[in-house]
Structures are given as structure tokens and as C-alpha cells.
Coordinates of C-alpha atoms in Angstrom, one line a residue:
M1 CA -0.8 -4.5 -18.5
P2 CA 2.3 -2.8 -17.7
Q3 CA 2.9 0.6 -18.6
G4 CA 5.3 0.9 -21.4
S5 CA 3.4 -2.2 -23.2
S6 CA 1.9 -1.9 -26.8
Q7 CA -0.7 -4.7 -26.0
A8 CA -4.3 -4.2 -27.4
P9 CA -6.2 -2.0 -24.9
H10 CA -7.9 -3.9 -21.5
R11 CA -12.1 -4.5 -23.2
V12 CA -14.2 -3.0 -20.6
A13 CA -17.9 -3.7 -20.9
V14 CA -20.4 -3.0 -18.7
I15 CA -24.2 -4.1 -18.5
V16 CA -26.6 -1.5 -18.5
D17 CA -30.1 -3.6 -16.5
A18 CA -33.4 -1.9 -16.2
G19 CA -33.4 0.3 -13.5
T20 CA -29.7 0.4 -12.9
N21 CA -27.9 3.5 -11.8
P22 CA -26.9 6.2 -14.7
F23 CA -23.9 7.0 -11.6
E24 CA -22.3 3.9 -11.7
V25 CA -22.3 3.2 -15.7
G26 CA -20.9 6.8 -15.6
V27 CA -18.6 5.8 -12.7
A28 CA -17.2 3.2 -15.9
T29 CA -17.2 5.2 -18.4
E30 CA -15.1 8.2 -16.8
L31 CA -12.5 5.4 -15.5
F32 CA -12.6 3.4 -18.0
G33 CA -14.2 5.3 -21.8
L34 CA -12.3 8.6 -22.2
P35 CA -9.4 9.4 -23.0
R36 CA -5.9 10.5 -21.4
P37 CA -4.0 12.7 -22.7
E38 CA -2.8 13.6 -19.2
L39 CA -0.8 10.5 -19.3
G40 CA 1.1 11.1 -22.2
R41 CA 0.1 7.6 -24.3
T42 CA -0.2 7.6 -27.5
G43 CA -3.1 4.7 -27.6
P44 CA -6.1 4.2 -24.9
L45 CA -5.5 2.2 -22.1
Y46 CA -8.8 1.0 -21.9
T47 CA -11.9 0.4 -24.2
V48 CA -15.2 0.8 -22.9
T49 CA -18.3 -0.9 -24.4
L50 CA -21.5 -0.7 -23.1
C51 CA -24.3 -3.4 -23.7
T52 CA -28.5 -4.1 -22.8
P53 CA -30.0 -7.7 -22.3
T54 CA -32.9 -5.4 -24.4
P55 CA -32.7 -2.9 -27.2
E56 CA -33.9 -0.1 -24.8
V57 CA -33.4 -0.1 -21.6
R58 CA -35.4 2.7 -19.2
M59 CA -32.6 3.4 -15.8
N60 CA -33.3 4.1 -12.2
H61 CA -36.4 6.3 -11.9
G62 CA -36.7 7.0 -15.3
F63 CA -34.1 10.2 -15.8
F64 CA -33.7 8.8 -19.4
T65 CA -33.6 5.6 -21.5
M66 CA -30.9 3.9 -23.0
S67 CA -31.0 2.4 -26.9
G68 CA -29.6 1.7 -29.9
L69 CA -26.8 -0.3 -27.3
P70 CA -25.5 -3.7 -28.0
G71 CA -26.8 -7.0 -26.3
L72 CA -25.1 -9.2 -23.9
A73 CA -23.1 -11.3 -26.2
A74 CA -20.9 -7.9 -25.9
V75 CA -19.5 -8.7 -22.6
D76 CA -17.9 -12.4 -24.5
A77 CA -14.9 -9.6 -25.7
A78 CA -14.3 -8.6 -22.6
D79 CA -11.6 -8.6 -19.8
T80 CA -13.2 -7.1 -17.6
L81 CA -16.8 -7.2 -16.9
V82 CA -18.9 -4.0 -14.7
V83 CA -22.1 -5.1 -13.5
P84 CA -23.5 -1.5 -11.9
G85 CA -26.4 -1.2 -9.0
R86 CA -29.7 -0.9 -8.7
P87 CA -32.2 0.2 -6.1
D88 CA -34.7 -3.5 -6.4
N89 CA -32.6 -6.1 -5.6
V90 CA -34.9 -8.2 -4.0
V91 CA -36.0 -8.8 -7.9
P92 CA -33.9 -11.5 -9.0
R93 CA -32.0 -10.6 -12.7
G94 CA -32.6 -11.5 -15.8
P95 CA -31.9 -15.0 -16.3
E96 CA -30.1 -13.9 -19.6
V97 CA -28.0 -11.1 -17.9
L98 CA -27.3 -14.1 -15.5
A99 CA -25.9 -16.2 -17.4
A100 CA -23.8 -13.7 -18.9
I101 CA -21.8 -12.9 -16.1
R102 CA -21.5 -16.5 -15.3
R103 CA -19.8 -17.0 -18.7
T104 CA -17.4 -13.8 -18.6
H105 CA -16.4 -15.3 -15.1
A106 CA -16.0 -19.0 -16.2
R107 CA -13.5 -17.9 -19.2
G108 CA -11.7 -15.8 -16.8
A109 CA -12.4 -12.5 -17.0
R110 CA -12.4 -10.2 -14.1
V111 CA -15.8 -9.4 -13.0
V112 CA -16.8 -6.4 -10.6
G113 CA -19.4 -5.5 -9.3
F114 CA -20.6 -1.3 -8.5
C115 CA -23.1 -1.2 -4.8
T116 CA -25.4 -3.2 -5.2
G117 CA -24.4 -4.9 -8.2
T118 CA -22.9 -7.0 -5.8
F119 CA -26.2 -8.8 -5.5
A120 CA -26.1 -10.1 -9.4
L121 CA -22.6 -11.5 -8.5
A122 CA -24.5 -13.1 -5.7
E123 CA -27.3 -14.8 -7.8
A124 CA -25.0 -15.9 -10.9
G125 CA -23.1 -17.2 -8.2
L126 CA -19.8 -16.2 -8.1
L127 CA -19.7 -15.2 -4.2
D128 CA -20.3 -18.6 -2.2
G129 CA -17.4 -19.1 0.1
R130 CA -15.7 -15.7 -0.9
R131 CA -15.8 -12.4 0.4
A132 CA -17.8 -8.6 -0.8
T133 CA -19.3 -6.2 0.1
T134 CA -22.4 -4.1 -0.8
H135 CA -24.1 -0.7 0.2
W136 CA -24.5 -0.6 3.9
M137 CA -28.2 0.1 4.1
W138 CA -29.3 -3.5 2.0
A139 CA -26.6 -5.4 4.5
D140 CA -29.4 -7.6 5.9
T141 CA -31.1 -8.1 3.4
F142 CA -28.1 -9.4 1.3
R143 CA -27.4 -12.1 4.1
A144 CA -30.7 -13.0 3.9
L145 CA -30.6 -13.6 0.2
H146 CA -26.8 -14.7 0.2
P147 CA -26.5 -16.7 3.4
D148 CA -23.3 -18.3 1.7
V149 CA -21.5 -15.1 1.2
L150 CA -18.4 -13.4 3.0
L151 CA -20.1 -10.0 3.5
E152 CA -17.7 -7.5 4.7
P153 CA -20.2 -4.3 5.2
D154 CA -18.0 -1.6 6.9
V155 CA -15.6 -1.6 3.9
L156 CA -15.1 0.3 0.5
F157 CA -14.2 -2.5 -1.2
V158 CA -13.2 -6.3 -1.7
D159 CA -10.7 -7.4 -4.2
E160 CA -10.7 -11.3 -4.4
G161 CA -8.7 -11.2 -7.1
D162 CA -11.2 -12.2 -10.6
V163 CA -13.9 -10.2 -8.1
L164 CA -14.1 -7.1 -7.1
T165 CA -17.4 -5.4 -5.5
A166 CA -17.6 -1.8 -4.0
S167 CA -19.7 -1.2 -1.4
G168 CA -21.3 2.0 -3.3
S169 CA -21.8 4.9 -5.8
A170 CA -18.9 7.1 -4.6
A171 CA -16.8 3.9 -3.6
A172 CA -17.0 2.6 -7.3
L173 CA -14.6 5.4 -8.4
D174 CA -12.5 4.4 -5.1
L175 CA -12.2 0.3 -6.1
G176 CA -12.2 1.4 -9.9
L177 CA -8.3 3.8 -9.1
H178 CA -8.2 0.6 -7.1
I179 CA -7.9 -1.2 -10.6
W180 CA -6.2 1.4 -12.2
R181 CA -3.4 0.9 -9.2
R182 CA -3.5 -3.3 -10.0
D183 CA -3.0 -2.8 -14.3
H184 CA -0.7 0.0 -14.7
G185 CA 0.8 0.6 -11.0
A186 CA 0.5 4.2 -8.5
E187 CA 2.0 6.8 -10.8
L188 CA -0.9 6.8 -13.8
A189 CA -3.5 5.9 -11.0
N190 CA -2.7 9.1 -8.8
A191 CA -2.7 11.2 -12.7
V192 CA -6.5 9.7 -13.1
S193 CA -7.2 10.6 -9.8
R194 CA -5.9 14.0 -10.0
R195 CA -7.8 14.7 -13.1
L196 CA -10.6 13.7 -11.6
V197 CA -10.4 15.6 -8.4
F198 CA -10.6 12.6 -6.6
A199 CA -8.4 11.4 -3.4
A200 CA -5.6 9.0 -4.9
H201 CA -5.9 6.5 -2.9
R202 CA -8.3 5.3 -0.2
D203 CA -7.8 1.6 1.2
G204 CA -10.3 -0.7 0.8
G205 CA -10.7 -1.7 4.6
Q206 CA -11.5 2.1 5.1
R207 CA -15.1 2.1 6.6
Q208 CA -17.8 3.1 4.2
F209 CA -20.1 5.5 6.9
V210 CA -17.9 8.7 7.4
E211 CA -19.5 11.2 8.7
R212 CA -18.5 14.8 7.8
P213 CA -19.8 17.0 10.4
V214 CA -19.6 21.0 10.7
P215 CA -16.6 21.4 13.0
D216 CA -16.3 22.2 15.6
V217 CA -13.4 24.9 14.7
P218 CA -12.6 26.9 12.1
D219 CA -8.8 24.5 11.7
A220 CA -10.8 21.1 12.0
S221 CA -10.1 19.4 9.3
L222 CA -7.5 17.5 8.1
G223 CA -6.3 19.1 5.2
P224 CA -3.0 21.2 6.2
L225 CA -1.9 18.1 8.4
L226 CA -2.4 15.5 5.4
A227 CA -0.2 17.9 2.9
W228 CA 2.6 18.5 5.4
A229 CA 3.0 14.8 6.1
Q230 CA 2.6 14.0 2.6
E231 CA 6.2 16.3 1.8
R232 CA 7.8 14.3 4.4
L233 CA 6.8 10.6 4.4
G234 CA 10.8 9.8 4.9
E235 CA 10.9 11.6 7.9
P236 CA 10.3 9.6 11.0
L237 CA 7.3 10.6 11.7
T238 CA 4.6 9.1 14.6
V239 CA 1.3 9.3 15.3
A240 CA 2.7 12.0 18.1
D241 CA 4.2 13.8 15.9
L242 CA 1.0 14.5 13.9
A243 CA -1.1 15.5 16.8
A244 CA 1.3 17.4 17.6
R245 CA 1.6 19.1 14.4
A246 CA -2.5 19.3 14.7
A247 CA -2.3 20.9 17.9
V248 CA -4.2 18.3 19.8
S249 CA -4.1 14.9 21.7
P250 CA -3.4 11.4 19.3
A251 CA -7.0 10.7 21.2
T252 CA -8.8 13.7 19.5
L253 CA -6.3 13.0 16.3
H254 CA -7.3 9.8 15.9
R255 CA -11.7 10.5 16.2
R256 CA -10.9 13.3 13.6
F257 CA -9.2 10.4 11.4
R258 CA -12.2 8.3 11.9
V259 CA -15.1 11.4 11.2
Q260 CA -13.3 13.2 8.6
L261 CA -11.2 9.6 6.7
G262 CA -12.5 6.5 8.1
T263 CA -9.5 5.2 9.1
T264 CA -6.7 5.8 11.2
P265 CA -3.9 8.1 11.6
L266 CA -1.0 5.2 11.1
A267 CA -2.9 3.5 9.1
W268 CA -3.4 6.8 6.4
L269 CA 0.1 7.1 7.0
T270 CA 1.6 3.5 6.3
G271 CA -0.7 3.6 2.9
E272 CA 1.1 7.0 2.2
R273 CA 4.7 5.4 2.7
V274 CA 3.5 2.1 0.4
A275 CA 2.4 4.4 -2.5
L276 CA 5.0 6.8 -2.6
A277 CA 7.5 3.3 -2.8
C278 CA 4.9 2.0 -5.9
R279 CA 5.8 6.1 -7.1
L280 CA 9.5 5.5 -6.7
I281 CA 9.9 1.8 -7.8
E282 CA 7.7 3.0 -10.9
R283 CA 10.3 6.2 -11.9
G284 CA 13.1 3.4 -11.7
E285 CA 14.8 2.8 -7.9
E286 CA 16.1 -0.1 -7.6
R287 CA 17.7 -0.2 -4.7
L288 CA 15.5 -1.2 -1.8
D289 CA 16.8 0.5 0.6
V290 CA 16.9 3.4 -1.0
V291 CA 13.2 3.1 -1.9
A292 CA 12.5 2.2 1.8
A293 CA 14.4 4.9 3.1
R294 CA 12.8 7.3 1.3
S295 CA 9.5 6.7 1.5
G296 CA 9.5 6.2 5.3
L297 CA 8.9 2.1 5.3
G298 CA 12.2 2.3 6.7
T299 CA 13.5 -1.0 5.8
A300 CA 13.9 -3.0 3.0
A301 CA 11.7 -6.2 4.8
N302 CA 9.4 -4.1 5.9
L303 CA 9.1 -2.4 2.2
R304 CA 8.7 -6.4 1.2
A305 CA 5.9 -7.0 3.1
R306 CA 3.7 -3.7 3.3
L307 CA 4.6 -4.0 -0.6
R308 CA 2.7 -7.1 -0.9
R309 CA 0.0 -7.1 1.6
E310 CA -1.4 -3.7 -0.7
T311 CA -0.1 -4.6 -4.4
G312 CA 0.0 -8.8 -3.5
L313 CA 3.9 -8.1 -5.7
S314 CA 6.9 -8.2 -3.8
P315 CA 9.5 -5.2 -5.0
S316 CA 11.2 -7.2 -7.7
A317 CA 7.9 -8.3 -9.5
Y318 CA 5.9 -4.8 -8.9
R319 CA 9.2 -3.3 -10.4
R320 CA 9.2 -6.0 -13.8
R321 CA 5.6 -4.9 -14.4
F322 CA 5.3 -1.6 -14.2
G323 CA 9.0 0.0 -13.4
P324 CA 10.8 2.2 -17.2
E325 CA 11.2 0.0 -20.1
P326 CA 15.0 0.6 -19.7
A327 CA 14.7 -1.1 -16.4
R328 CA 13.3 -4.5 -17.3
R329 CA 15.5 -7.4 -16.9
P330 CA 15.1 -10.8 -16.1
A331 CA 14.4 -12.2 -12.5
T332 CA 16.5 -11.5 -9.8
P333 CA 15.5 -11.9 -5.9
D334 CA 16.2 -8.8 -4.0
V335 CA 18.5 -7.1 -2.7
V336 CA 19.3 -4.6 -0.1
T337 CA 22.4 -2.8 -1.1
S338 CA 24.4 -1.9 1.5

């Protein structure tokens, strides 16, 4: 749904099953169900409906019970279905839950598994021969139960187009923001992440398990370095430049990125540059060479390749989908201006 669209809100349904983890239900409602006045829009972009297979559902560890919610027939009106995790993954989901997941996918809606909700998607047969992820603690169990799924146990999330899976409860936030970016572009996704005080962009390929030990020295945090680099993305920054700024060797910087962010300095830098390029296109910049230069991606050819890898769209398609209304026009080829 483009930014300026007057279409009805995208409808999200969340299945709340017996034993469901409350945190992941909260992630779905926080990301897609709450008003977003910071976006300056007149109406919501998403609506959320929680639905249950039984009149009362006892949540994980019995912290509370949910009642009075719609039944699973509510999934039939959803554009996206979210299935949160639960701890008893070796116990199959009820047939009515699996049927709801199957028919939602069969009619072309998007299906999302948060954390061990991936087990339910696999039980429903949506993941055979496809990539998926789940919490690293359950990886061996998942493989034993669902050997036909191409499990990627060391990533934050996997986007297979119509089926998306997040590795853990916190990674559900990463996947949710990824969905915001996919649906509405980087600018709105960044606004939502700022409201959440959460990292605006962590690539799905980053590691699940990120060690955060007490630093050996007080200035070991990467925060100042990241802020410094984000202000200079258009400059020819290299990993060696980042290491020099941090006054460490490139090898030490690489280790710190792996420990604190779960990625490499180069991957982080590239991701930030692509995110900046997206924002520039969304704000109306049409000259690809200017976008490439200001974002630090160098050439229009590299911009095209990186943008397609990150978003699945060419720059012109991204502009048509997320650019400002006056800039939208019939499709034209991407042209490098001189």
C-alpha cells in the first residue's frame, strides 16, 4: 500500500491459541494495532483483530486468560495472519487452528510466524521445501519434526514473500518493522521504530544470538561510532576508516560488530546506505546518480542491485510504490542522469 494511498487499512489477524506467548501478541498489537499520530496520517494503515479457537484461552504460564474475542472465522477477512509462538511445540496445534492457517494461505493472504509460531506454519504444510527460521533453542527439535523445511537457525527472520518467519520474540519486532518497510517504505518504518525506541533496521540475515558482555573498557560501545558513520554515509567510508575512527584494528572492530550487532562492519554500512537511498527516493529524488552518490552506494548500477536485493524492487518500482504523490507517473526505465 503506497504512502499516499486512500485504500482501506490492511487487516491483520492474530491467532491466540492455548499457551501463546503474551509478548508476541503484544508485538503484533503494538506494531499494527495502535494509532500512529507521528506519521501524520488521517487514518490507520493497519487494523488488528485477535481471534481464538475457544471462548477462553489461557496464556503461557497462566499469567492471564483472554476471553470475549472473535473465533477463528475472523482470519477469513485478514490480509495478514500472525501466528505467535508457544513453549509446547512438540504438542500439535488443534486441527481448527491448522485449518485456519491453511485456508488463509490458500486464498493468497500473507502468513507470519513469530518465534516458535513457525512450528504451526510447518504443521500446516506451508513450509515444505521453503526457507524458514525459529528460535535457536528449538532448532534441533524443529528439524526432527519437519525435515522438509529449509531451516536457517542463525538468522533474525526469513522473508519468503507470502510466508515470513521470525526467530525469536525480540526478532518479531525486527520482522514487524521489515513488514512496515515492505508495505510502506523506509521513512514510515523509521518513524515507527523511533516511536518504539528500537533499532530501525536490522537485516534478517543477522545472527540470532548476540553476545553482550560487559566491555573491557568504558568506550567499547559502538554507539558513538555508528552515529558518526550515519552522518557521513555519502563519503567514501571503508571498514578501515571505521576502525581508525574507533582507534582499533579492523579485526577488533569486526569482533565488536559481531558481538554487539551480530553482523559485520561492511554489512552494517551497506544496510545503512540502502536505507538512506530508500528515504531519498521516498522524499522525491528521482536522479539515480544523485541518490547513489548521496547514499554512498557509488553508482546507479550498484544502487539498482542493492535496492533490488533488499526490497525486491527496482528504483523506479520503489519510487512508484513509495514516492511522493506528485512524483508518481507511468512506468519509465531507470535512467542515469549526466
